[in-house]
mmCIF file of C-alpha atoms and ligand atoms in Angstrom:
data_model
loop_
_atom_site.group_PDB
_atom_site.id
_atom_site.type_symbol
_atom_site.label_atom_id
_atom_site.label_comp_id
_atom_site.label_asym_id
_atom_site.label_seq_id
_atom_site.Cartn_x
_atom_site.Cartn_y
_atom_site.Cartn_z
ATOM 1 C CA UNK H 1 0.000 0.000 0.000
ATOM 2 C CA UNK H 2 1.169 3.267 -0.458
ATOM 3 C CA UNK H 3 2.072 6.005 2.367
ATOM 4 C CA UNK H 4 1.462 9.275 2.606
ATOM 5 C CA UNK H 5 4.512 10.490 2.144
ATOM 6 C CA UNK H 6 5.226 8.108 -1.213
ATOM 7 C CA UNK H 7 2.054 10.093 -2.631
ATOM 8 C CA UNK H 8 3.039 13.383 -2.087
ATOM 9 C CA UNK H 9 6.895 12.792 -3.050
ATOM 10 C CA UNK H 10 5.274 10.475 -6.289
ATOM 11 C CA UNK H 11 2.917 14.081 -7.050
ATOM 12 C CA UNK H 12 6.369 15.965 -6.602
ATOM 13 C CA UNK H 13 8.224 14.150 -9.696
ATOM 14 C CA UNK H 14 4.906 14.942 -11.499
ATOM 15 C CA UNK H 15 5.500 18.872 -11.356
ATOM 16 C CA UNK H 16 9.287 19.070 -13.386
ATOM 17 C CA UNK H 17 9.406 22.740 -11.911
ATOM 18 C CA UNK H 18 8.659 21.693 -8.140
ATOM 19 C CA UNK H 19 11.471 22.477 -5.918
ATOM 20 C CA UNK H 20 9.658 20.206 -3.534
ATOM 21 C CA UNK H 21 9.297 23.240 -0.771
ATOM 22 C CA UNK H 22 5.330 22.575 -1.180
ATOM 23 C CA UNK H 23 6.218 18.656 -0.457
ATOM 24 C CA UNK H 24 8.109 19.646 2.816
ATOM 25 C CA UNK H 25 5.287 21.922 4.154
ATOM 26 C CA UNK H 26 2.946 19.154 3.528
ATOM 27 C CA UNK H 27 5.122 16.824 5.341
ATOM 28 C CA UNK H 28 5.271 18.987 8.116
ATOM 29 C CA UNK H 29 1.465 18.973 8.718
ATOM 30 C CA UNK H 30 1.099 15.952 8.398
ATOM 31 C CA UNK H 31 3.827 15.043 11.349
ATOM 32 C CA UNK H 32 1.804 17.715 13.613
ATOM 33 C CA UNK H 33 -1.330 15.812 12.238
ATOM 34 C CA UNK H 34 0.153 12.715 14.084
ATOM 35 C CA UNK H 35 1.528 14.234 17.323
ATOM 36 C CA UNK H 36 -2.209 15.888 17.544
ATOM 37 C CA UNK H 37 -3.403 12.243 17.210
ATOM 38 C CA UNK H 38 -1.578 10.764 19.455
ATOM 39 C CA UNK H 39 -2.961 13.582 22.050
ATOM 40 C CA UNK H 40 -7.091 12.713 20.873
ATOM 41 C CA UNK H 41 -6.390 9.143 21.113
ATOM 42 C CA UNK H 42 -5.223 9.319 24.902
ATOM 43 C CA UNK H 43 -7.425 12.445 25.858
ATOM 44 C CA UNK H 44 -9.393 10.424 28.525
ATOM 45 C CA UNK H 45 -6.014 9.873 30.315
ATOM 46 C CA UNK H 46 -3.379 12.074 29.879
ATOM 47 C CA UNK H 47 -4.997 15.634 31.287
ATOM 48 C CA UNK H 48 -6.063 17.322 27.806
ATOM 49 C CA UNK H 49 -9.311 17.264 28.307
ATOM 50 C CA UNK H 50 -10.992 20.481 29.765
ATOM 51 C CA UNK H 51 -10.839 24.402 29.314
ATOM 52 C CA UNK H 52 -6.965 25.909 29.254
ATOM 53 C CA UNK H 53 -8.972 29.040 31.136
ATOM 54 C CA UNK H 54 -9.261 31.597 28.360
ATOM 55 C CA UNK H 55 -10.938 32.851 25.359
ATOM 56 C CA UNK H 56 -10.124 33.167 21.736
ATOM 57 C CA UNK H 57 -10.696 35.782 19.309
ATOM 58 C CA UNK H 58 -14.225 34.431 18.865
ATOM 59 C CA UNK H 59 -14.653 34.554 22.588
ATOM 60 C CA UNK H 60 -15.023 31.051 22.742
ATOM 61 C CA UNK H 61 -13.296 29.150 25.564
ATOM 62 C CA UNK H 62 -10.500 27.265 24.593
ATOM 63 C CA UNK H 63 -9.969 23.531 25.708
ATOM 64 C CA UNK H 64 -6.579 22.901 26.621
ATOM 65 C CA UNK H 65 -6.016 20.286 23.274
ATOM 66 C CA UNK H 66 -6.939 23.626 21.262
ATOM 67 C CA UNK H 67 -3.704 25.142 22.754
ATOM 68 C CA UNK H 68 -1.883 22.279 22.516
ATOM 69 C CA UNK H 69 -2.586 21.394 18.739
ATOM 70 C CA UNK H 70 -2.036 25.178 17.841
ATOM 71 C CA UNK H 71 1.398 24.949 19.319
ATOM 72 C CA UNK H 72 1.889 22.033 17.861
ATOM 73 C CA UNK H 73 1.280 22.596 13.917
ATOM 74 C CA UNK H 74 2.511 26.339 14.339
ATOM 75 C CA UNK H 75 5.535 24.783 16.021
ATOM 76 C CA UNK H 76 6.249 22.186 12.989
ATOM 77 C CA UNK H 77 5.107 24.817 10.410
ATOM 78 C CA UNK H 78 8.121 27.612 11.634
ATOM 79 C CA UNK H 79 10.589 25.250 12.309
ATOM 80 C CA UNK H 80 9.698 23.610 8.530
ATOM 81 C CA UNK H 81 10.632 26.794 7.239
ATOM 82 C CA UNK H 82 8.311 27.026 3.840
ATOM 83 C CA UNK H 83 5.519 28.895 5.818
ATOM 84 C CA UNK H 84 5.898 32.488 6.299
ATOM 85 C CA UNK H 85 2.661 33.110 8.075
ATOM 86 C CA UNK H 86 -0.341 31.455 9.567
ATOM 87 C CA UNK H 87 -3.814 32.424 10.264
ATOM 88 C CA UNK H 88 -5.268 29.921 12.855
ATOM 89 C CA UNK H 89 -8.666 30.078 15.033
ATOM 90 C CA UNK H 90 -6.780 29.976 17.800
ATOM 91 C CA UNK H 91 -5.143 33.667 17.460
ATOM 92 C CA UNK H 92 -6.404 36.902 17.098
ATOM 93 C CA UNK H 93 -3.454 38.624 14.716
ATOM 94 C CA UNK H 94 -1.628 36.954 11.977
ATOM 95 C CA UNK H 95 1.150 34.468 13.373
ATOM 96 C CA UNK H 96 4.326 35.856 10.956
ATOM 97 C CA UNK H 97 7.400 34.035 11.291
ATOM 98 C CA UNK H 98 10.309 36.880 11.844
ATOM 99 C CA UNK H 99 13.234 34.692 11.389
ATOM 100 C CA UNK H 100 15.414 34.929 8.078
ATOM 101 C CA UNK H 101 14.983 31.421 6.672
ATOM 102 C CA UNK H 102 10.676 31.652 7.236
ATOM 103 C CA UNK H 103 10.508 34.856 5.696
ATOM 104 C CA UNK H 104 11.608 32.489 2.570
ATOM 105 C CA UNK H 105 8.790 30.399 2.699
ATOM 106 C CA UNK H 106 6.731 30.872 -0.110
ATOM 107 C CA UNK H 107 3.296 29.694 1.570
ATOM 108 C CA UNK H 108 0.847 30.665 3.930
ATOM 109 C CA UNK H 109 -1.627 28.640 5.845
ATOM 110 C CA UNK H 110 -4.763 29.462 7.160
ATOM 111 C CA UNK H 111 -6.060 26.187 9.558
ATOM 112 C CA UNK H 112 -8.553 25.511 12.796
ATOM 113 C CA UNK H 113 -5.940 22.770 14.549
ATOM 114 C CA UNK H 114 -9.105 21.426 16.133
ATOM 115 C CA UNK H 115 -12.881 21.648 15.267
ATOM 116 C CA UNK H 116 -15.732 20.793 17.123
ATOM 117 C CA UNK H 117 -13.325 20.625 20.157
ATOM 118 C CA UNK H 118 -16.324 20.810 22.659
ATOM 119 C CA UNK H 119 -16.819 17.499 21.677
ATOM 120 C CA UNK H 120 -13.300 16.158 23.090
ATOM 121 C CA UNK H 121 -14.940 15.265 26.252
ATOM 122 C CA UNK H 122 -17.613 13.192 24.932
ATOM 123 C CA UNK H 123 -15.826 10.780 22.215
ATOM 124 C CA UNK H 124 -17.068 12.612 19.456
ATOM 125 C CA UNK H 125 -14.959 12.789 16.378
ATOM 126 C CA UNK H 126 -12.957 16.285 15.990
ATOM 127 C CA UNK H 127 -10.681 17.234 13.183
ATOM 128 C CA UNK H 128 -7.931 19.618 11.803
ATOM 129 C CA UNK H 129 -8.776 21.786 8.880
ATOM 130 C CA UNK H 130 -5.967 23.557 6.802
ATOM 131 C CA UNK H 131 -5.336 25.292 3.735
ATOM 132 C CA UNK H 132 -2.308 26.629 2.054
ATOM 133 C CA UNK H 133 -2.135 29.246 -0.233
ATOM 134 C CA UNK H 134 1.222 31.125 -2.211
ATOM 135 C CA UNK H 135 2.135 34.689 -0.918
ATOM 136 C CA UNK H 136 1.809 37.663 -2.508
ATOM 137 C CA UNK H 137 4.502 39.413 -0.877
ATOM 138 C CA UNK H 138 8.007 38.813 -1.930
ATOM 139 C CA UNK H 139 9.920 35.899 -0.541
ATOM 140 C CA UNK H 140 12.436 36.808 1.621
ATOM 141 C CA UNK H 141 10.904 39.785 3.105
ATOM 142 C CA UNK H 142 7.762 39.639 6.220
ATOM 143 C CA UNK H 143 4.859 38.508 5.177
ATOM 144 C CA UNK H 144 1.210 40.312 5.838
ATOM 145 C CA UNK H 145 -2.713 40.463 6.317
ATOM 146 C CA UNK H 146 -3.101 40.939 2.412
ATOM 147 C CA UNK H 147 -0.968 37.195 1.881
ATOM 148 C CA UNK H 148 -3.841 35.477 4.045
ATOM 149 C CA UNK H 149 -6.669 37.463 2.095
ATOM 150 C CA UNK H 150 -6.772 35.921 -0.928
ATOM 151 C CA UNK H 151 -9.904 34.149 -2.138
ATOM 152 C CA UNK H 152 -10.410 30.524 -1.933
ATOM 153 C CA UNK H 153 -9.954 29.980 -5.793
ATOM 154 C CA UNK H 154 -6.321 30.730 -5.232
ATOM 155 C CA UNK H 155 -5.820 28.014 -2.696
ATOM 156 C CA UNK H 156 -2.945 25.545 -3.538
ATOM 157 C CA UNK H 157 -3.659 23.365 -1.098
ATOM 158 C CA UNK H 158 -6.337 22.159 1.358
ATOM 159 C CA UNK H 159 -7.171 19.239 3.438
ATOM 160 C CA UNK H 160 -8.442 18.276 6.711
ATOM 161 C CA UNK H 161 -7.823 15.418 9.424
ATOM 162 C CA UNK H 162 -10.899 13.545 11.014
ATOM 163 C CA UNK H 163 -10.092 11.368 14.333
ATOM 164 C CA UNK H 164 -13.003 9.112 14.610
ATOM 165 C CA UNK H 165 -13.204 5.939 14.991
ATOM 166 C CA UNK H 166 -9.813 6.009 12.690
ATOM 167 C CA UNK H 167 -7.833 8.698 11.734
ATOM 168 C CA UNK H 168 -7.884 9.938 7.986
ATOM 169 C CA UNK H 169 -6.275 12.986 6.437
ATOM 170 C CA UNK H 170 -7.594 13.719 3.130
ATOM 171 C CA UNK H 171 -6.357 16.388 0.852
ATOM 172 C CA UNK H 172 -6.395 18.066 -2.392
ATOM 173 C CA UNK H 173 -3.996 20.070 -4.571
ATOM 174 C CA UNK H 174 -6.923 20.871 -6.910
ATOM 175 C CA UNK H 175 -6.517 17.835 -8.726
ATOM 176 C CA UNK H 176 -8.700 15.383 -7.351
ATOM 177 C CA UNK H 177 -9.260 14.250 -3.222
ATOM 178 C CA UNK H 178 -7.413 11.463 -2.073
ATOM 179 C CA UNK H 179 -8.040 10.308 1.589
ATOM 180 C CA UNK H 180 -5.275 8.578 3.911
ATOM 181 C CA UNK H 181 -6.005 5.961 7.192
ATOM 182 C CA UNK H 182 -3.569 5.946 10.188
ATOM 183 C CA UNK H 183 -2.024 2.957 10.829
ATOM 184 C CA UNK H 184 -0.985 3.514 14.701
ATOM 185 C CA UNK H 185 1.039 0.306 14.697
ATOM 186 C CA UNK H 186 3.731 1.564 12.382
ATOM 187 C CA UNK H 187 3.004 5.450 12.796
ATOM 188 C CA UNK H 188 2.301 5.769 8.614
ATOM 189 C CA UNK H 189 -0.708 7.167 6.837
ATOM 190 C CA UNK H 190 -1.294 5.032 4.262
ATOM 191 C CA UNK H 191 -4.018 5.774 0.801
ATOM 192 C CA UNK H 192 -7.004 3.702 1.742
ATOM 193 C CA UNK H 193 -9.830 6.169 -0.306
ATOM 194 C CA UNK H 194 -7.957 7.028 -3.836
ATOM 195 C CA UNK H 195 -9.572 9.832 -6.006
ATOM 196 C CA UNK H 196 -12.582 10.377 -3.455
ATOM 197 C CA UNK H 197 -15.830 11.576 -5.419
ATOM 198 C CA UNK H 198 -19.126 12.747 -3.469
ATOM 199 C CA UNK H 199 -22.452 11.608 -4.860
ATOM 200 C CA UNK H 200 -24.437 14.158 -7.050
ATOM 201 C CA UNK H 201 -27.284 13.518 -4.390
ATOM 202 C CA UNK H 202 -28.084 12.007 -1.332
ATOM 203 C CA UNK H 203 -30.545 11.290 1.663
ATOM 204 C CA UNK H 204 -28.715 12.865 4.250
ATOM 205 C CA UNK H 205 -29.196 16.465 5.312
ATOM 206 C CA UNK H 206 -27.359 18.023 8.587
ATOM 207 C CA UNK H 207 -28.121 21.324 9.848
ATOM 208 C CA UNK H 208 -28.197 22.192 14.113
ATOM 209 C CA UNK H 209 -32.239 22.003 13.361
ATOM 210 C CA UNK H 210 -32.859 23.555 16.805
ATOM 211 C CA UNK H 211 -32.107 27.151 15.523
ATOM 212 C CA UNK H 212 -35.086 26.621 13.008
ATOM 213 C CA UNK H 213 -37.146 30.024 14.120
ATOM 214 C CA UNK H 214 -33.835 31.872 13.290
ATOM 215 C CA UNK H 215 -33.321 30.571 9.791
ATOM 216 C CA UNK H 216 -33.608 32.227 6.549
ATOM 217 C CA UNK H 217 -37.320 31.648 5.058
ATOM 218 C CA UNK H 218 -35.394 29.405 2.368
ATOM 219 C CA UNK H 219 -33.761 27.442 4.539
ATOM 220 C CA UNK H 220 -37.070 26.641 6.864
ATOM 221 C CA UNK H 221 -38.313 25.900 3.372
ATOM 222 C CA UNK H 222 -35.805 24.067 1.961
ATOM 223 C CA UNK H 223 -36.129 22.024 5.498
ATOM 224 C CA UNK H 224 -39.643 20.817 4.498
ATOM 225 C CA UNK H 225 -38.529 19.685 1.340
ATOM 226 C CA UNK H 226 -36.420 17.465 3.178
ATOM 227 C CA UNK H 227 -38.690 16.806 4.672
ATOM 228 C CA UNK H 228 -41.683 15.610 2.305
ATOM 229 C CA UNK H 229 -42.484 12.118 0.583
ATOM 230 C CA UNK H 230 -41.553 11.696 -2.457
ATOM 231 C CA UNK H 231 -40.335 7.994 -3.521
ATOM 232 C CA UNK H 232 -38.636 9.373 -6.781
ATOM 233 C CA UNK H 233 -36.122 11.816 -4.857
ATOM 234 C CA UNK H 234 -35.733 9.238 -1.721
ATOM 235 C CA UNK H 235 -37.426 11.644 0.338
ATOM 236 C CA UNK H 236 -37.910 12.072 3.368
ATOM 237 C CA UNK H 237 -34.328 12.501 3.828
ATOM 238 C CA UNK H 238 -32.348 11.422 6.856
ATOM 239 C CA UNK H 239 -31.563 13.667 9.651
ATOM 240 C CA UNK H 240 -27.277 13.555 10.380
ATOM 241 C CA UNK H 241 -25.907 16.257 12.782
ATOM 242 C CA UNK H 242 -22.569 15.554 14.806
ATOM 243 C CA UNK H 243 -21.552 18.789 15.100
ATOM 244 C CA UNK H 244 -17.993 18.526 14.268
ATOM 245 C CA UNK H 245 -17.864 19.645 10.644
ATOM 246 C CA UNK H 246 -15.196 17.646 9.394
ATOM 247 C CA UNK H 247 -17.178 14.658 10.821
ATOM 248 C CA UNK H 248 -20.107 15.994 9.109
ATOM 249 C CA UNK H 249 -19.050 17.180 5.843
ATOM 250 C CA UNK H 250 -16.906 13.573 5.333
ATOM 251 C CA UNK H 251 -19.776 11.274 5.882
ATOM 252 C CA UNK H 252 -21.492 13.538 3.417
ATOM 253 C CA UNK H 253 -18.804 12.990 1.210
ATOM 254 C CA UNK H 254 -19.050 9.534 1.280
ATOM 255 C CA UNK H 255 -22.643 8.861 1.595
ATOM 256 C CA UNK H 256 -24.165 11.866 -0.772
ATOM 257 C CA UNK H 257 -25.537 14.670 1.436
ATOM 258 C CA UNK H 258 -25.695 18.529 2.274
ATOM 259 C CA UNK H 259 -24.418 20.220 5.635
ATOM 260 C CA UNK H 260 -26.063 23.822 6.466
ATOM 261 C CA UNK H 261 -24.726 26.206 8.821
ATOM 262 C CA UNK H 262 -27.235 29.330 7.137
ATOM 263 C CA UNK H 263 -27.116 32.878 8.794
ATOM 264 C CA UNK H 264 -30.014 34.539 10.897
ATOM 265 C CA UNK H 265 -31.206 38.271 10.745
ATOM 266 C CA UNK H 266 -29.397 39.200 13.424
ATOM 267 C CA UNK H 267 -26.383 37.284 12.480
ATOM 268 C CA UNK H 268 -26.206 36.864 8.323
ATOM 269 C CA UNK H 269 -23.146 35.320 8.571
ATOM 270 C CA UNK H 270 -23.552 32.643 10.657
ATOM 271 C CA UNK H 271 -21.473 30.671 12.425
ATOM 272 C CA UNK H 272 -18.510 29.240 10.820
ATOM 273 C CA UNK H 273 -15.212 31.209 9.557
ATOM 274 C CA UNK H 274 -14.767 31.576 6.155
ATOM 275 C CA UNK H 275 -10.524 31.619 5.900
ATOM 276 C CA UNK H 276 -9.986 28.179 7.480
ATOM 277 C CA UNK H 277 -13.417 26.200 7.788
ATOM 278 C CA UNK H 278 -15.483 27.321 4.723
ATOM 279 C CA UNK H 279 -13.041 27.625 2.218
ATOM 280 C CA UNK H 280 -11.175 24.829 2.856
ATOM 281 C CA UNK H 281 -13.935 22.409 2.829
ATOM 282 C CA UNK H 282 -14.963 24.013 -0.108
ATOM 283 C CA UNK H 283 -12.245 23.336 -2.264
ATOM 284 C CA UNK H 284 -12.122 19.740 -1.076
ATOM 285 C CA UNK H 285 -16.094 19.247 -1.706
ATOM 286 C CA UNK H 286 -15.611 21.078 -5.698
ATOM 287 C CA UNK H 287 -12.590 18.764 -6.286
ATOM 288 C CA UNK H 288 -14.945 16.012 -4.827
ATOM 289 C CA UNK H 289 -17.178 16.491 -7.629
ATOM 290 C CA UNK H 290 -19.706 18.693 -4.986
ATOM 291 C CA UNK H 291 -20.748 21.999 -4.599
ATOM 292 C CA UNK H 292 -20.206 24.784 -1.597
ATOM 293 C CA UNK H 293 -21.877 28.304 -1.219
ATOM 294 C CA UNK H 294 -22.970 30.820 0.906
ATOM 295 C CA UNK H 295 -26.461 30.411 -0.001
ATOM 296 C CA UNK H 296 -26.176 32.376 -3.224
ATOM 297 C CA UNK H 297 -22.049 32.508 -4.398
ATOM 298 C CA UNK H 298 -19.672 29.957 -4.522
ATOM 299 C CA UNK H 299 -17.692 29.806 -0.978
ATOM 300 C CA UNK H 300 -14.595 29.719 -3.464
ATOM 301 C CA UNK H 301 -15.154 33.375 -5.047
ATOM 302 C CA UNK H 302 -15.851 35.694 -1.989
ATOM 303 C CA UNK H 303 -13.181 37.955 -1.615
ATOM 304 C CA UNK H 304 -12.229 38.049 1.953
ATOM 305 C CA UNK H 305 -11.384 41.177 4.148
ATOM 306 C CA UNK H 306 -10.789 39.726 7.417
ATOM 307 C CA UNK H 307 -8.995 36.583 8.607
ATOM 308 C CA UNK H 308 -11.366 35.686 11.294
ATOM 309 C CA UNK H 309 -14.592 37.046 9.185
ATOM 310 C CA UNK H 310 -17.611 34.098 8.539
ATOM 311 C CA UNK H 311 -19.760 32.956 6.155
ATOM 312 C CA UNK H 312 -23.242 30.918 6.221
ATOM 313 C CA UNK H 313 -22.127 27.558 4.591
ATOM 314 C CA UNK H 314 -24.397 25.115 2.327
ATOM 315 C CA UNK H 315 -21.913 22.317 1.063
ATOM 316 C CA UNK H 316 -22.294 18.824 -0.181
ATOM 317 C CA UNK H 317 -23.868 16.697 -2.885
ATOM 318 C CA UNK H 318 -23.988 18.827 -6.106
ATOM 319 C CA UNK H 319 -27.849 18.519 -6.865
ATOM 320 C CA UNK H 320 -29.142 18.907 -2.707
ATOM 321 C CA UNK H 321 -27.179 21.959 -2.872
ATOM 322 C CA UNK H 322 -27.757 23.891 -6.481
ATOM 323 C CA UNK H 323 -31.783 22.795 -4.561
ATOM 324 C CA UNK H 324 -30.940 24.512 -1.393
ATOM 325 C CA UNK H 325 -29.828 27.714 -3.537
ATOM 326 C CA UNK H 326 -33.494 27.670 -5.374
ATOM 327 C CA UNK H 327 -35.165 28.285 -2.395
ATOM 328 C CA UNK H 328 -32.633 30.685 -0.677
ATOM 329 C CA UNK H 329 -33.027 32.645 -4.057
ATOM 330 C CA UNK H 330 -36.884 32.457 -4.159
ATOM 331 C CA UNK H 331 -37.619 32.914 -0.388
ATOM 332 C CA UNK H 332 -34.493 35.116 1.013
ATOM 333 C CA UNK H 333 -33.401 36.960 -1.980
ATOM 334 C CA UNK H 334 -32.575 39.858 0.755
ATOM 335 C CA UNK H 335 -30.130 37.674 2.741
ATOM 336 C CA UNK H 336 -27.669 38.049 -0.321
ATOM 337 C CA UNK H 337 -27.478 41.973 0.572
ATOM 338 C CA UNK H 338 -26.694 41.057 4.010
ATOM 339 C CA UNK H 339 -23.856 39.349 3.161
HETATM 340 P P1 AHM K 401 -15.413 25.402 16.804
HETATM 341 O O1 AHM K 401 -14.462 25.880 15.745
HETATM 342 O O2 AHM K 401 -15.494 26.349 17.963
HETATM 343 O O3 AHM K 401 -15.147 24.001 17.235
HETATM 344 O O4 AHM K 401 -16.881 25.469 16.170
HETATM 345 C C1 AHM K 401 -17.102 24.939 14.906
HETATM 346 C C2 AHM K 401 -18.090 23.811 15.011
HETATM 347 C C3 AHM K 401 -18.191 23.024 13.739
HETATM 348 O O5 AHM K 401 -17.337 21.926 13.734
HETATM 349 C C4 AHM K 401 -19.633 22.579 13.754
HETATM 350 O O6 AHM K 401 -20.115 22.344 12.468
HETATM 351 C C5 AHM K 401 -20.314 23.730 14.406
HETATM 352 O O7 AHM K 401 -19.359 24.362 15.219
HETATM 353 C C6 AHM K 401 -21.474 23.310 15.263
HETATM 354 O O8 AHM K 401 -22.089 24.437 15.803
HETATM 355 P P2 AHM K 401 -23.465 24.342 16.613
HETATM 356 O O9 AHM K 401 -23.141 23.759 17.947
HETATM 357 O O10 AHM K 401 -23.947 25.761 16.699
HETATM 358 O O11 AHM K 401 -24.409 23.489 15.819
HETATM 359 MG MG1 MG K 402 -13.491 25.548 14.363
#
């Protein structure tokens, strides 16, 4: 079978011009991918579980494994040396790397070391999310806000790491989605889900259904239709909500599905951030074969203006979404001005 690293080095030789920087920053993930791992899968033991004691830039409480996977991919990404800056969940300004060689790297990364991490306690799977993108700024000099800004379309790089009940890391370079299982007993990811497509529909819609009264009329809508019999579309649909996205979004992925995390009036954007959540799940769903929007524009196309801004999020199975678009267009038309 082949590893991990005998893909990416294999994809390497493909590219005459690589210089195989790109390989070495993917490497480097992927080795705090596996310390982070090793962390989850003793969590109930080792004293990781629980708040660290204070808030992040969203105001959300962090849980000590938060910290401790933010350390540890910012950690492997400086010391790598290809990365010159990172946006991550976990910080409220731009993480720029001032030393000489850093200021090299040619990449930036925007990632959320762990999502869904209020379900640590309870067994739940969490993941990783990351993206990479190439700086605007010259190499060799300190990177900024405006490397980070860039819209998703421009992304060389994304892929995101789901501890369940195994670990997988699946990525893309926007070339197709290949998925990779951990094999704990010899400490290698190895390809187990080659050139990973997501049905053009499914039976499975996920949305946290208990904020229904604060929904967009096209959502609530688009809810019912989910809702109703009709043999020929396999509806009713199935209900599906972890809440862990990455858990969410990859059983969608394999089973056919859409996951909605829509605005509110008082809140068009919604929940989730656009930089290293939205867009990265994005590019992986399009390369999938699937679609991703905010309702009304492709997750991929809006320009962003803030690293920690958000964006409501309807991803999945090509046809369930284009649907969920027809009724946000017919019965929230305003929302898109909101946005
Ligand atoms: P987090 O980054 O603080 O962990 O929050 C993101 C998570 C997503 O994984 C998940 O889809 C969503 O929050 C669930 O939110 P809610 O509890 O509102 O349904
Ligand atoms: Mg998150």
């Amino acid at each position: 079978m082949k590893t991990l690293v005998e893909f990416i080095n294999d994809k390497q030789v493909e590219y005459p011009g690589a210089t195989g920087e790109f390989t070495r920053l993917l490497n480097d993930i992927t080795i705090a991918a596996k310390i982070v791992n090793r962390e989850i899968r003793i969590a109930g033991l080792a004293d990781i579980n629980g708040m660290f004691g204070s808030t992040n830039i969203q105001g959300e409480e962090q849980q000590k494994l938060d910290v401790f996977a933010n350390n540890h991919f910012i950690n492997a990404l400086k010391h790598g040396g290809q990365c010159a800056a990172i946006a991550s969940e976990e910080n409220e300004d731009l993480i720029i790397f001032g030393n000489a060689y850093s200021q090299k790297g040619k990449y930036v990364v925007a990632m959320d070391p762990v999502d869904g991490s209020s379900n640590i306690e309870v067994n739940v799977p969490i993941g990783t999310i990351f993206s990479i993108y190439r700086r605007l700024t010259p190499e060799g000099t300190s990177a900024t806000v405006d490397d980070l800004l860039q819209r998703g379309r421009r992304m060389v790089a994304a892929g995101y790491v789901i501890y369940g009940s195994s670990t997988i890391l699946v990525y893309t370079t926007g070339n197709g989605v290949n998925g990779f299982t951990y094999d704990p007993s010899v400490g290698l990811f190895f390809l187990s889900h080659p050139d990973m497509r997501i049905p053009d529909t499914g039976n499975i819609y996920s949305i946290n259904e208990a904020n229904y009264i604060y929904f967009p009329d096209g959502v609530k809508k688009y809810i019912k239709y989910c809702q109703e019999d009709d043999k020929a579309t396999n509806r009713p649909y199935n209900t599906r909500y972890i809440g862990s996205l990455v858990a969410d979004v990859h059983r969608n992925m394999l089973r056919g599905g859409i996951f909605i995390y829509p605005g509110n009036r008082k809140n068009p954007t919604g929940k989730l951030r656009l930089l290293y959540e939205c867009a990265p799940m994005a590019f992986i769903i399009e390369q999938a074969g699937g679609k991703a929007s905010n309702g009304f524009t492709p997750i991929l196309d809006i320009e962003p203006y803030d690293i920690h801004q958000r964006a409501p999020l309807f991803i999945g199975s090509k046809q369930m979404v284009a649907k969920a678009e027809e009724f946000m267009k017919e019965y929230s038309g305003d929302f898109k001005d909101l946005l």
